[in-house]
XYZ file of C-alpha atoms in Angstrom:
608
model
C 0.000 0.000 0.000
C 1.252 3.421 -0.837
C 2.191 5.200 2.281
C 1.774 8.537 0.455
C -2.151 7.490 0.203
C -3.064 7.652 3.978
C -4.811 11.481 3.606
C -8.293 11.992 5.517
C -10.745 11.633 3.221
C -13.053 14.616 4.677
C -10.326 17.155 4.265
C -12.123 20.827 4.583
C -11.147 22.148 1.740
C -13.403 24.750 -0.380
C -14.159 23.655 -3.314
C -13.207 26.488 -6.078
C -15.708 27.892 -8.648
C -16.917 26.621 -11.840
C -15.663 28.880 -14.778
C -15.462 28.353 -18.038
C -15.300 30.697 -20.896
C -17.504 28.781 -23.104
C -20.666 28.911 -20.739
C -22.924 26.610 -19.575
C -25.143 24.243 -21.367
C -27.970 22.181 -19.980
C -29.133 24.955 -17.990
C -31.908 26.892 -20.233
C -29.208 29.618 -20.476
C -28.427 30.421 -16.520
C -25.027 30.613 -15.270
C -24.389 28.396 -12.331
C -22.500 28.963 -9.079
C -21.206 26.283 -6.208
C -23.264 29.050 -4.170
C -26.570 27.899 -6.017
C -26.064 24.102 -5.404
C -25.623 24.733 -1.671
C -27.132 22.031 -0.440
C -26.848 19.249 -3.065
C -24.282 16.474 -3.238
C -22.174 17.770 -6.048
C -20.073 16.024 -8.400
C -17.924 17.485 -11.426
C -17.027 15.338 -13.828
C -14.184 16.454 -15.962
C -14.624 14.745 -19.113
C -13.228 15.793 -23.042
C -15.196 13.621 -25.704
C -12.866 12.214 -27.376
C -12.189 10.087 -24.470
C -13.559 7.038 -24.439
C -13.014 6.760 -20.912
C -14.782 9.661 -20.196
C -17.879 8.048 -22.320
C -17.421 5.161 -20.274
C -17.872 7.073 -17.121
C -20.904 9.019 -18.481
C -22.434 5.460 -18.663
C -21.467 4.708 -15.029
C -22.968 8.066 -13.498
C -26.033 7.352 -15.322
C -27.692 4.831 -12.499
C -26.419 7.172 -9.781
C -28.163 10.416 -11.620
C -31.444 8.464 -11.797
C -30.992 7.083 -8.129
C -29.831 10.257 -6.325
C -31.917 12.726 -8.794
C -33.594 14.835 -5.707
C -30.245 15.318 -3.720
C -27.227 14.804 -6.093
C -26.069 17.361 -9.007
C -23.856 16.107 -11.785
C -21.895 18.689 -13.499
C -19.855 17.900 -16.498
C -16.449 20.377 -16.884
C -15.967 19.953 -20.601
C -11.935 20.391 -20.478
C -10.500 19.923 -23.905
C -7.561 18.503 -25.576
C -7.540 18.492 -28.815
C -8.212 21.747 -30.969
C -11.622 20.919 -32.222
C -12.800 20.103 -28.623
C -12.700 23.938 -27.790
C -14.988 24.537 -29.983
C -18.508 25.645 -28.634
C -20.566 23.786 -30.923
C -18.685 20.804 -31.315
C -19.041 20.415 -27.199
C -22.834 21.366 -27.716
C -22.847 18.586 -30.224
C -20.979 15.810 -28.534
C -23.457 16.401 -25.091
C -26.482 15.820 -27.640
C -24.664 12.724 -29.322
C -23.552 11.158 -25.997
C -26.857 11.309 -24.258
C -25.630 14.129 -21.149
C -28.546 14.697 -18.953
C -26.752 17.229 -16.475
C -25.691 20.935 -16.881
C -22.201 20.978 -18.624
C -20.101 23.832 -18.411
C -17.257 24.629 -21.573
C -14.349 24.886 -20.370
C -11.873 25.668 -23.405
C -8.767 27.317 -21.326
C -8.849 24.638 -18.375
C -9.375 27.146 -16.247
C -11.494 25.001 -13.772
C -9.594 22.040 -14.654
C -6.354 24.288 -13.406
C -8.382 25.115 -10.003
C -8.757 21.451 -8.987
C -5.891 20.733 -9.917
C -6.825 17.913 -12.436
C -4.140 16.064 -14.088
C -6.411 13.466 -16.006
C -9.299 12.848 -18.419
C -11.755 11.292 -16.782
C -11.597 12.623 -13.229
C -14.303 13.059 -10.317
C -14.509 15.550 -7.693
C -17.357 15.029 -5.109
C -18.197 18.009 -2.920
C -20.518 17.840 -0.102
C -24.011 19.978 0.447
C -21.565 22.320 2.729
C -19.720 23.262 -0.630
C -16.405 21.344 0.553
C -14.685 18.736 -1.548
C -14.848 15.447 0.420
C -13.349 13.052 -2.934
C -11.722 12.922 -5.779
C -11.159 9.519 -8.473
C -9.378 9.303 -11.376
C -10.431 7.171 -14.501
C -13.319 5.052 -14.990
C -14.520 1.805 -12.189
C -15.304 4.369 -9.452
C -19.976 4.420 -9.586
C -19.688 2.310 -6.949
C -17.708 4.135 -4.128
C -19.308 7.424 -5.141
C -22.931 5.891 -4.873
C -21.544 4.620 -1.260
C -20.175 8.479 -0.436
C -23.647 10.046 -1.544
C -25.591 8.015 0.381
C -22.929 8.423 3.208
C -23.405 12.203 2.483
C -27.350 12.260 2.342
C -27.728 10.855 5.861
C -24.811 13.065 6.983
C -26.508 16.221 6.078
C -29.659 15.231 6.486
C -29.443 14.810 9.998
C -27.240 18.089 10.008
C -30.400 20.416 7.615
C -28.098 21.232 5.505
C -29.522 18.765 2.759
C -31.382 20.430 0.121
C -33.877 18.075 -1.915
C -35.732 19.075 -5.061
C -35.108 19.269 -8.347
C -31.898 19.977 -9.731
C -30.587 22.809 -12.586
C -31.003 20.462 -15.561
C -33.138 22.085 -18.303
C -33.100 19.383 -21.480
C -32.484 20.958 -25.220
C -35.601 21.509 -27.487
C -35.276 18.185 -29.959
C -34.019 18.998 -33.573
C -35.914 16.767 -36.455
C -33.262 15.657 -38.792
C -33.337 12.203 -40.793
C -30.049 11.150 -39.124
C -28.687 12.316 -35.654
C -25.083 11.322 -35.546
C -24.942 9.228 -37.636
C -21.585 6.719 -36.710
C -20.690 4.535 -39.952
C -21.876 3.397 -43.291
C -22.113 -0.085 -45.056
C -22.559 -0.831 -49.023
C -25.285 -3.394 -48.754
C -25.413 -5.976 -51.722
C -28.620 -4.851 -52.950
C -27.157 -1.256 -54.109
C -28.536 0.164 -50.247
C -26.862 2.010 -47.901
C -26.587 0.881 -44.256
C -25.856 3.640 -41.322
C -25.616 3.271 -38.275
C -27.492 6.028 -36.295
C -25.584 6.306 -33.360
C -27.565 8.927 -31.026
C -30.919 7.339 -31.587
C -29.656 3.731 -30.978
C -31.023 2.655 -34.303
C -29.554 1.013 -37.880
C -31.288 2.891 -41.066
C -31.499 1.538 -44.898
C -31.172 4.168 -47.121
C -31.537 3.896 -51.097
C -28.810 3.930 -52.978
C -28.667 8.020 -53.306
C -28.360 7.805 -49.703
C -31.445 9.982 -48.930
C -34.846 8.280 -48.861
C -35.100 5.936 -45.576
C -36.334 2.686 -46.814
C -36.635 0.859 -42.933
C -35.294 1.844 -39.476
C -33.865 -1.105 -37.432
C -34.366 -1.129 -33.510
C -36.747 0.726 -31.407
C -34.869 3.706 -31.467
C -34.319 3.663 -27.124
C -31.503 2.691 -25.526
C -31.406 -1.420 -24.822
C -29.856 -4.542 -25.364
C -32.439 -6.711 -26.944
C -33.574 -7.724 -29.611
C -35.052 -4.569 -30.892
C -32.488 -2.540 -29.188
C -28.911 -0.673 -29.322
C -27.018 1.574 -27.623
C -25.577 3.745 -29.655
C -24.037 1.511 -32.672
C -20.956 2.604 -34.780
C -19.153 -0.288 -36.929
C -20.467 -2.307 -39.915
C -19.362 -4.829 -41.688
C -20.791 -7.266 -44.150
C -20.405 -11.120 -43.469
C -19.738 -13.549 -46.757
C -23.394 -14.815 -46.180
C -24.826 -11.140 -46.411
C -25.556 -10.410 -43.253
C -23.888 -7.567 -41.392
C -21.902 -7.138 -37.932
C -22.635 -4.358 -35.843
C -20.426 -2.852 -33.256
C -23.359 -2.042 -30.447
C -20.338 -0.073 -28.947
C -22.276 1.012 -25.487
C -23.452 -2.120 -25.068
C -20.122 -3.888 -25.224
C -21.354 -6.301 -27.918
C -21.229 -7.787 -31.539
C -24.700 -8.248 -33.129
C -25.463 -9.484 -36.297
C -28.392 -8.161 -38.701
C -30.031 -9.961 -41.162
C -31.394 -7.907 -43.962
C -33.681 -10.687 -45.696
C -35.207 -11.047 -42.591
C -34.486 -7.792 -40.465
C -33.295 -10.092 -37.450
C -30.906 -9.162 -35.088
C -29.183 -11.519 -32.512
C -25.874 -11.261 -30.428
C -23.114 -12.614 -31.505
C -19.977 -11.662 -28.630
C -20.266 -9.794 -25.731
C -22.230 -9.878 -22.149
C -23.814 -6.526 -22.434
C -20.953 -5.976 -19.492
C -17.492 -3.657 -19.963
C -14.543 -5.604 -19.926
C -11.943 -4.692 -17.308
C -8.268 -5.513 -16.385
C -7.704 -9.417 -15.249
C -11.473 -10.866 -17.104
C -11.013 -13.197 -19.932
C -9.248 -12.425 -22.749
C -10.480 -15.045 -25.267
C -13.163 -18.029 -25.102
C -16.972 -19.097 -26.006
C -17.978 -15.207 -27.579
C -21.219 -15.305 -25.783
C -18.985 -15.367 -22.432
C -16.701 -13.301 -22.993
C -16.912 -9.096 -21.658
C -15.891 -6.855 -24.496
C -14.968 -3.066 -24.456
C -16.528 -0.427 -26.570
C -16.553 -2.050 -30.282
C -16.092 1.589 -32.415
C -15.603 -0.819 -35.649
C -15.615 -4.063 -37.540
C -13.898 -5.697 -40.630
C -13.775 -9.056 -42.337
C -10.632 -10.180 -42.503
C -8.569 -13.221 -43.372
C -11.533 -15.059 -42.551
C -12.271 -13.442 -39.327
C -14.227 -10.145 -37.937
C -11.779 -7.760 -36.693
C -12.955 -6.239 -34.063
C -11.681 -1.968 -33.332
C -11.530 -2.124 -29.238
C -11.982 1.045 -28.555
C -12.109 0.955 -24.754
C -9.026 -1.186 -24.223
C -6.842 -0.045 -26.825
C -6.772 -3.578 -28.798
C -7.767 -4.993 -31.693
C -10.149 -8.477 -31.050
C -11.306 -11.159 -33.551
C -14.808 -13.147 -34.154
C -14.336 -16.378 -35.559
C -17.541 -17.218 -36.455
C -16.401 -20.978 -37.292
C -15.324 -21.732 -33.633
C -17.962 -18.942 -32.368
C -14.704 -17.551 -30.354
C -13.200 -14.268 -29.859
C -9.876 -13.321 -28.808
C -7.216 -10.812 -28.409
C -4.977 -9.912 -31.773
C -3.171 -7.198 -30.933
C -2.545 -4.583 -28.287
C -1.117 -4.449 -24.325
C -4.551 -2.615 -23.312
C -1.570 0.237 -23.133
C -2.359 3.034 -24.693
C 0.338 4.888 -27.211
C 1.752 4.357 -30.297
C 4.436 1.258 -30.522
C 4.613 -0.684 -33.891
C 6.331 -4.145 -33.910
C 4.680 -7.876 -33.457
C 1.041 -7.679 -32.972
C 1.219 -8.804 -29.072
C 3.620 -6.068 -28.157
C 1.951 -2.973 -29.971
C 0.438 -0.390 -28.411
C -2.434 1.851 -30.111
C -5.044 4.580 -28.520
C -8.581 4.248 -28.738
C -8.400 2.517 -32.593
C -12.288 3.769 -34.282
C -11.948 2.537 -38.339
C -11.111 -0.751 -39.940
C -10.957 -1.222 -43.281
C -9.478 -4.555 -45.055
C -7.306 -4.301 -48.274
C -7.383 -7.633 -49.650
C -5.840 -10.250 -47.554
C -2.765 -7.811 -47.726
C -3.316 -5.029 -44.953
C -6.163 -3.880 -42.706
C -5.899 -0.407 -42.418
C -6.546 1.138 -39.183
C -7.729 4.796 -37.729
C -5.812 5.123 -34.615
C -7.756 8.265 -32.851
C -5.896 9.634 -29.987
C -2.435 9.188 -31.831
C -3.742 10.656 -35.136
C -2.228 7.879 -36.746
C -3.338 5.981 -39.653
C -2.069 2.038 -38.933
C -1.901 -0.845 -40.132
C -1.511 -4.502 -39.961
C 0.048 -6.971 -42.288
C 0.622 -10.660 -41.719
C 4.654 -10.895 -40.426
C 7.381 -12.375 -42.973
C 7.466 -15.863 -41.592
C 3.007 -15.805 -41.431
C 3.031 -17.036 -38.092
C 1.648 -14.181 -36.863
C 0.926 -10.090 -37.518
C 2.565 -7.156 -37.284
C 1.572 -3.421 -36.882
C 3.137 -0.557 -38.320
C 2.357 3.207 -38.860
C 1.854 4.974 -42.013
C 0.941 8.616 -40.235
C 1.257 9.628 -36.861
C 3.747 10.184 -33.905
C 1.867 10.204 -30.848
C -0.572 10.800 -28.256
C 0.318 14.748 -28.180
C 0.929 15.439 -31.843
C -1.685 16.824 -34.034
C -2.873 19.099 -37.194
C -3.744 19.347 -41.168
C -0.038 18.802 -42.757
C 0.168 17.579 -45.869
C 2.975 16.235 -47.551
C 5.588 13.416 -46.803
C 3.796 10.844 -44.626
C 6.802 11.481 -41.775
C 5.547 15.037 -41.473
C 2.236 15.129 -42.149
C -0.338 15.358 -39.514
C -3.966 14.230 -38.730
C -6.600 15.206 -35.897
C -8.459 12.693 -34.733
C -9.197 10.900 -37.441
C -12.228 7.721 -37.170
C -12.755 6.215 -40.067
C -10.555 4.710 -42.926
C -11.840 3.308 -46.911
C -9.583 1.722 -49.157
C -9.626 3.110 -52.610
C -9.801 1.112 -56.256
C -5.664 2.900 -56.756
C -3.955 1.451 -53.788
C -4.311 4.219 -51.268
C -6.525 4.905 -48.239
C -8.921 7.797 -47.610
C -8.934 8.804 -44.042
C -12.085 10.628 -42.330
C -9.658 13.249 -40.767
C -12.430 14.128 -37.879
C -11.477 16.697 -35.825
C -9.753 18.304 -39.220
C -13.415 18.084 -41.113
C -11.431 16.763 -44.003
C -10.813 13.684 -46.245
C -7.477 12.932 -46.605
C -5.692 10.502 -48.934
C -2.283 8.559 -48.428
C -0.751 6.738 -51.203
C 1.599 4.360 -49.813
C 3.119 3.836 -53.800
C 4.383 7.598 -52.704
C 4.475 7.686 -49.552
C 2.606 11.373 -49.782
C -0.139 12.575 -47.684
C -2.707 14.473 -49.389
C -6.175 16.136 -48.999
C -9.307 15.248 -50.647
C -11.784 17.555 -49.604
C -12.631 20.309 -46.574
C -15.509 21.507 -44.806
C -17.045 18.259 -44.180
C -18.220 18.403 -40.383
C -16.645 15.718 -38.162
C -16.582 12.732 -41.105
C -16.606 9.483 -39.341
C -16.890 7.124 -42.192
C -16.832 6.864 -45.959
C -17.755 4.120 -48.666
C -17.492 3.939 -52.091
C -20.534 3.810 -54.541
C -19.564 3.381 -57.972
C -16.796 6.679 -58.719
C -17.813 8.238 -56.111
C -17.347 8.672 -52.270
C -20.202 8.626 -50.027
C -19.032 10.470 -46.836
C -20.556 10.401 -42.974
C -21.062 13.747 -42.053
C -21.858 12.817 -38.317
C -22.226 16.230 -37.276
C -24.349 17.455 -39.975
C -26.486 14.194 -39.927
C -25.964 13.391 -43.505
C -24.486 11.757 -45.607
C -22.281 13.535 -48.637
C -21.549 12.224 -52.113
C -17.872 13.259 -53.409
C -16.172 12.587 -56.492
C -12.935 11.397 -55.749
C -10.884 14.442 -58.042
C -8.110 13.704 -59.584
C -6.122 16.336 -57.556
C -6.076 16.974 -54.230
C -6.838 19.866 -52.426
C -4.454 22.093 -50.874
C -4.329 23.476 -47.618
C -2.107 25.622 -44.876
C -0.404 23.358 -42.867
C -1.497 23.799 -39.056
C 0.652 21.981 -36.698
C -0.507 21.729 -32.699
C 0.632 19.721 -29.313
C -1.567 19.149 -26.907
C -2.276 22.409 -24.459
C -1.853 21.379 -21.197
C 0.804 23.617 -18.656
C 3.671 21.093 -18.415
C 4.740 20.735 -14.579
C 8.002 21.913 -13.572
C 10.282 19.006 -12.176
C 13.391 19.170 -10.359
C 16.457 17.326 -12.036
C 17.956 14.165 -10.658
C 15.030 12.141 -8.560
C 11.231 12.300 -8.864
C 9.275 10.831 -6.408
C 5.860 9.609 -8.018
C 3.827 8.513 -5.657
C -0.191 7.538 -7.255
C -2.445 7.876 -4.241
C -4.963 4.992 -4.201
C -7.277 4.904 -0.846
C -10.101 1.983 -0.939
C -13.164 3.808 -0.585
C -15.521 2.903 2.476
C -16.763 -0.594 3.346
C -13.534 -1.673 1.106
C -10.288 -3.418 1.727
C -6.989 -3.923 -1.264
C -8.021 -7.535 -2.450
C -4.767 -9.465 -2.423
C -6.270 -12.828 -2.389
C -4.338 -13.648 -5.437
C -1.378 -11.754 -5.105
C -0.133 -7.667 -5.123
C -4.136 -5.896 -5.928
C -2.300 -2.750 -7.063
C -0.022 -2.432 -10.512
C 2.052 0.463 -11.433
C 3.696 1.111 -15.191
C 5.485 4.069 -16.429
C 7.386 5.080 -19.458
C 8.460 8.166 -21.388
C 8.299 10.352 -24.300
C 10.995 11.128 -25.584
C 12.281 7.186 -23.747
C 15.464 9.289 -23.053
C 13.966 11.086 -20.477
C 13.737 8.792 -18.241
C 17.406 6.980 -16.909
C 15.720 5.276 -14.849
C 12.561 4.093 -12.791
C 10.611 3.043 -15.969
C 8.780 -0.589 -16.348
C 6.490 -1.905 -14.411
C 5.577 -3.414 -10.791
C 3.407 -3.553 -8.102
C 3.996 -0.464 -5.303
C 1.914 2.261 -6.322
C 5.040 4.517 -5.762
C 8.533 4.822 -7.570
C 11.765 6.557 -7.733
C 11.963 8.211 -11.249
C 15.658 9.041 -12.348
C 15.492 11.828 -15.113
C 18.313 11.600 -17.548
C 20.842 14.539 -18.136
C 20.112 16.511 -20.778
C 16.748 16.455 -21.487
C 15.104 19.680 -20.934
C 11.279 18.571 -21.424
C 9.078 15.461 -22.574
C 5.736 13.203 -21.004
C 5.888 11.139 -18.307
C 3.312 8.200 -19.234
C 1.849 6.316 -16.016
C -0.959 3.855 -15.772
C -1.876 2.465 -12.727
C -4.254 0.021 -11.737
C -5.910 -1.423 -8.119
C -8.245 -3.618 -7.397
C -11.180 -3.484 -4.348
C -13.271 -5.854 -2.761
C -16.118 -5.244 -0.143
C -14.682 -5.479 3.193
C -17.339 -7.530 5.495
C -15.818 -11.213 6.636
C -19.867 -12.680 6.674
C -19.786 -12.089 3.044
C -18.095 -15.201 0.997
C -18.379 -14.034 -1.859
C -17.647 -9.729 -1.586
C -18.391 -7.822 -4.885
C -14.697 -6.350 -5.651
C -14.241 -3.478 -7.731
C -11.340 -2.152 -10.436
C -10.026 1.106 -10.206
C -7.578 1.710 -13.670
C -6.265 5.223 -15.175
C -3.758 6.182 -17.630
C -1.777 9.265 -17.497
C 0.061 11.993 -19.424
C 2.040 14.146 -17.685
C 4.300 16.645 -19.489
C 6.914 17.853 -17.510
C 9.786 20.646 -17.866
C 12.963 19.514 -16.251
C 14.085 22.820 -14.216
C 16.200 24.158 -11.407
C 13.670 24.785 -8.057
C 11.512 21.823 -9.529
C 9.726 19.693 -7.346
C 10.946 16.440 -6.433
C 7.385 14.547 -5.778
C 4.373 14.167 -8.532
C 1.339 12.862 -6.914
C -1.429 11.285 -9.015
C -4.456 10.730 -7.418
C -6.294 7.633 -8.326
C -8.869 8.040 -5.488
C -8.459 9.732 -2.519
C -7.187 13.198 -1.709
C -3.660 13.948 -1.875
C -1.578 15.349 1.304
C-alpha cells in the first residue's frame, strides 16, 4: 500500500468555482455557481469527448443520476484537448450525441480544470451539500464508491439540515428533427442500399442507394440490449453470407443483422465492460468486451476496433470464439509484433485484400496498419501517419511530417491508397503508400466518421451534420495551410535528478486492497521522448517509484498507468463484490532548477 495514500478523506477544503469561458449548457441559459447548489451532493465530472473513458464514465454516473436525482447534481467540466474540442458547438454537439442529462459547463482554457488541480481525463470531484470537496477519483470503475459516499453524504446532512432536496438545474435541449442524428458509420449493402448506423438514436437505417430516402429503421430507437435494441451503434461490416456485424459499442457487444429477414441476434459480448484481469479469449457469448467503435472481415475473421481497451479483437464465427490480436490494453503508439503494440482508442477498420487492414488510430492521429509478419506465423503493426498521443494538425505532404486530428474512419480506394475521415480536421485525406505522400481530398465536411465507395464516387458520414455527402474522388487533391498543434496542457516543472511519483490509491468505504491472489495494485510508467527517463521506468506492483530523469533532457511526457483492485470489506460475506479502479496518465513535464521532487497522481483519494 502506498504510504503517500493515507490522507483523511473529509479534508475541509473549499471547493473552487466553476468557470469556463464557453458557458454553460444544460441549464436553459443560466449561469451556475457552487453558491446555487448549496445544499446538493455535487459532483464534477471532468470529461473531453474524445475520451472514451470519459464516455465510459458518463455510462457509469447514469444509475447514480437516476438514483440520487432529488439530492445529487452532476456537473460535467468539458476540459478539452484536442483543438476541435474547444470549440462551442462541437461540445454542444458531442453532449447531444452522448446522451448528457446534467448541466455541462465549456471549459476551453482549463481554467477550472487548473483550479482542482486535475491532471487526467476522466476525473471526479465530489463536494458535499456544505460546498467542501470530500473526494476525488481518477479514470473510470469508481460508480460504486461514489454511490456509497452520496448516500454516506445524504444521511450526513440530512441529519445536520443542511440537505437540500428538489429538483436539480437540468433544463433538457428543445429536440431537432433531422433524418439522421449522428450518424456513426456506413455499409454498401449488396442490394445497391446504404446501411448507417445512427448512433444517437440507438437505431440502424437503410437508405436507397442516393443515400437519402429511408427505406426501414432497425431497432426501437431507445436505448437497450435486446432484440429490438442498441445503444448507440458505430461499426459495420458485411459477413460472406450477407448479413452484417454491428459494433453495439455502449453495449459492449457484436450483433449481427439480417437484412432478408431484419433479425438481429448477439453474436460476442455480455452486455458488461470488460476490465483488467477478465477473460481475454473463449466461447464469444462469455466473454466481456470493451466499446466495439468498428468491424472488418478479414482473413476469414471479424476484426474487431476495441476502442475501450486499446486492442484490436477477432470473431471467428467458425469456432464462435473471440480473442485478443493485438494490443497491451496500453495506450500509445508502438509498432512491432502484434502482441507487443500499443495503439489509442483505434475507431476505423478497413481490409485491403488479404494484404493489410488499415486502421484509424484516434488519440495518436495515426493511420495504422496490420500486415501478416514475414514468416506468417503471426501479424505485425506498423504506422503509415502519426507520432503520438500529443501530436496533431492538417499537414500535408511526406507521410513522416504530415499530420492528422483525430481521425475515425478509414476506406480503401480502387488505386492502392486509403482515404482517411480526418475528424477533428473536417477533411478527407488521402495517403498513397506507392508515394508515400499525404494528401487532402476535400474540406468543410463536419466531423466525417466514415466513408464508402458507390460506384466513382465517395459517399461520406457527415456525423455532425447528420448526412451523408456524395464526393467525387478528383483527380487532384486539395491544398491546404499546414497547421501543426501539441496538446495544451501547462507542463509541470520538475526538479532534475530524482522524482518521487507517488499515485495515491485509498479503498473507498466498506472496502479493503483484495490481495487474495497476489499484489491488488499495478504500477507502469514510461516516457516520451524514452530518453527522459534513466531510470525508474517498467512496471511493478507499489503504487510509488523513484523516477531518475536523464541529463540533458530539458522537457518530454511522463506516461503512467496504474491500476488497483477493491473488494467489499465484510468477513460474513463469501463471496464480496470487488471493484477495479484503472487510469492512464500523461504528464508533461519541464525539467528545471527549483523543480519539485514529488508528482502525486491521485487515483482516489485526496492527496496530502
Amino acid at each position: 500500500m502506498n504510504p503517500a495514500a493515507s490522507a483523511p478523506r473529509r479534508a475541509r477544503v473549499r471547493a473552487p468555482e466553476l468557470i469556463g469561458k464557453g458557458g454553460w449548457l444544460n441549464t436553459g441559459g443560466k449561469d451556475l455557481t457552487l453558491a446555487e447548489l448549496r445544499g446538493k451532493c455535487v459532483v464534477v465530472d471532468f470529461w473531453t469527448f474524445c475520451c472514451v473513458n470519459c464516455l465510459h464514465v458518463l455510462d457509469e454516473l447514469r444509475e447514480l443520476e437516476e438514483k440520487h436525482r432529488d439530492t445529487l447534481v452532476i456537473i460535467g467540466v468539458h476540459s478539452p484537448k484536442f483543438v476541435h474540442e474547444a470549440e462551442h458547438q462541437a461540445v454542444v454537439d458531442a453532449v447531444e450525441r452522448y446522451g448528457v442529462h446534467h448541466p455541462v459547463l465549456d471549459d476551453p482554457e482549463l481554467a477550472t480544470w487548473k483550479q482542482y488541480a486535475v491532471r487526467a481525463w476522466p476525473t471526479l470531484v465530489v463536494i458535499d451539500p456544505e460546498g467542501y470537496i470530500v473526494a476525488q477519483h481518477a479514470g473510470e470503475g469508481h460508480a460504486h464508491a461514489i454511490a456509497r459516499l452520496v448516500e454516506e453524504l445524504e444521511a450526513e446532512h440530512g441529519a445536520k439540515g443542511t440537505l437540500r432536496r428538489g429538483d436539480g438545474p437540468y433544463v433538457a435541449p428543445e429536440p431537432v428533427a433531422t433524418g439522421l442524428r449522428f450518424p456513426g458509420k456506413a455499409l454498401a449493402l449488396p442490394s445497391g442500399n446504404i446501411l448507417v448506423s445512427d448512433s444517437t438514436r440507438h437505431q440502424l437505417v437503410e437508405l436507397d442507394a442516393d443515400g437519402e430516402g429511408v427505406v426501414r429503421r432497425i431497432g426501437s430507437g431507445e436505448r437497450g440490449f435486446g432484440p429490438d435494441a442498441f445503444s448507440e451503434p458505430q461499426g459495420l461490416a458485411l459477413l460472406p453470407d450477407g448479413r452484417v456485424v454491428v459494433a453495439d459499442t455502449v453495449n459492449h457487444a457484436l450483433r449481427v443483422f439480417d437484412p432478408a429477414t431484419g433479425a438481429v441476434e448477439t453474436v460476442a459480448g455480455t452486455g458488461r465492460q470488460w476490465w483488467q484481469g477478465s477473460p481475454t479469449a473463449g466461447p464469444a457469448r462469455e466473454v466481456d468486451l470493451s466499446s466495439p467503435w468498428d468491424v472488418a472481415w478479414w482473413r476469414g475473421k471479424v476484426w474487431i476496433a476495441m476502442a475501450g481497451v486499446h486492442q484490436l479483437w477477432t470473431w471467428d464465427p467458425e469456432s464462435d470464439t473471440v480473442e485478443v490480436a493485438a494490443g497491451t490494453t496500453n495506450e500509445g503508439l508502438v509498432d512491432g509484433p502484434a502482441a507487443e503494440a500499443w495503439f489509442a482508442q483505434p475507431s476505423g477498420l478497413e481490409a485491403a485484400g488479404d494484404e493489410r487492414l488499415w486502421i484509424a488510430d484516434s488519440e495518436t492521429s495515426a493511420l495504422r496498419y496490420a500486415e501478416p509478419s514475414a514468416d506468417g506465423a503471426g501479424y505485425v503493426i506498423r504506422t503509415a501517419v502519426g507520432s503520438g498521443l500529443f501530436d496533431f494538425g492538417h499537414r500535408d505532404g511526406e507521410a513522416g511530417q504530415a499530420l492528422l486530428q483525430h481521425p475515425l474512419g478509414v476506406t480503401a480506394l480502387p488505386d492502392g491508397s486509403v482515404a482517411v475521415c480526418d475528424t477533428y480536421n473536417h477533411a478527407l485525406r488521402r495517403y498513397d503508400p506507392a508515394t508515400g505522400e499525404v494528401s487532402t481530398l476535400a474540406t468543410d465536411l463536419r466531423e466525417p466518421s466514415d466513408a464508402v465507395l458507390v460506384g466513382e464516387d465517395i459517399l461520406v458520414v457527415e456525423s455532425a451534420r447528420h448526412r451523408l455527402t456524395r464526393l467525387r474522388l478528383p483527380e487532384e487533391a486539395v491544398r491546404v495551410e499546414s497547421v501543426a498543434h501539441r496538446t495544451q496542457r501547462a507542463a509541470t516543472e520538475v526538479a532534475p535528478g530524482t522524482l518521487r511519483l507517488d499515485v495515491v490509491f485509498q479503498a473507498p468505504t466498506g472496502q479493503k486492497l483484495d490481495t487474495r491472489y497476489g499484489p491488488s495494485t499495478r504500477l507502469q510508467v514510461s516516457s516520451t521522448p524514452p530518453e527522459l527517463l534513466a531510470g525508474g521506468g517498467g512496471q511493478g506492483t507499489d503504487l510509488f517509484r523513484e523516477l531518475v530523469l536523464a541529463d540533458g533532457v530539458a522537457e518530454g511526457v511522463l506516461h503512467v498507468s496504474a491500476m488497483a483492485a477493491s473488494c467489499d470489506d465484510d468477513p460474513e460475506n463469501e463471496y464480496p463484490a470487488c471493484h477495479m479502479h484503472q487510469q492512464d496518465w500523461g504528464v508533461p513535464v519541464r525539467v528545471v532548477s527549483g523543480g519539485v521532487g514529488r508528482l502525486p497522481l491521485v487515483l482516489a483519494g485526496m492527496d496530502a
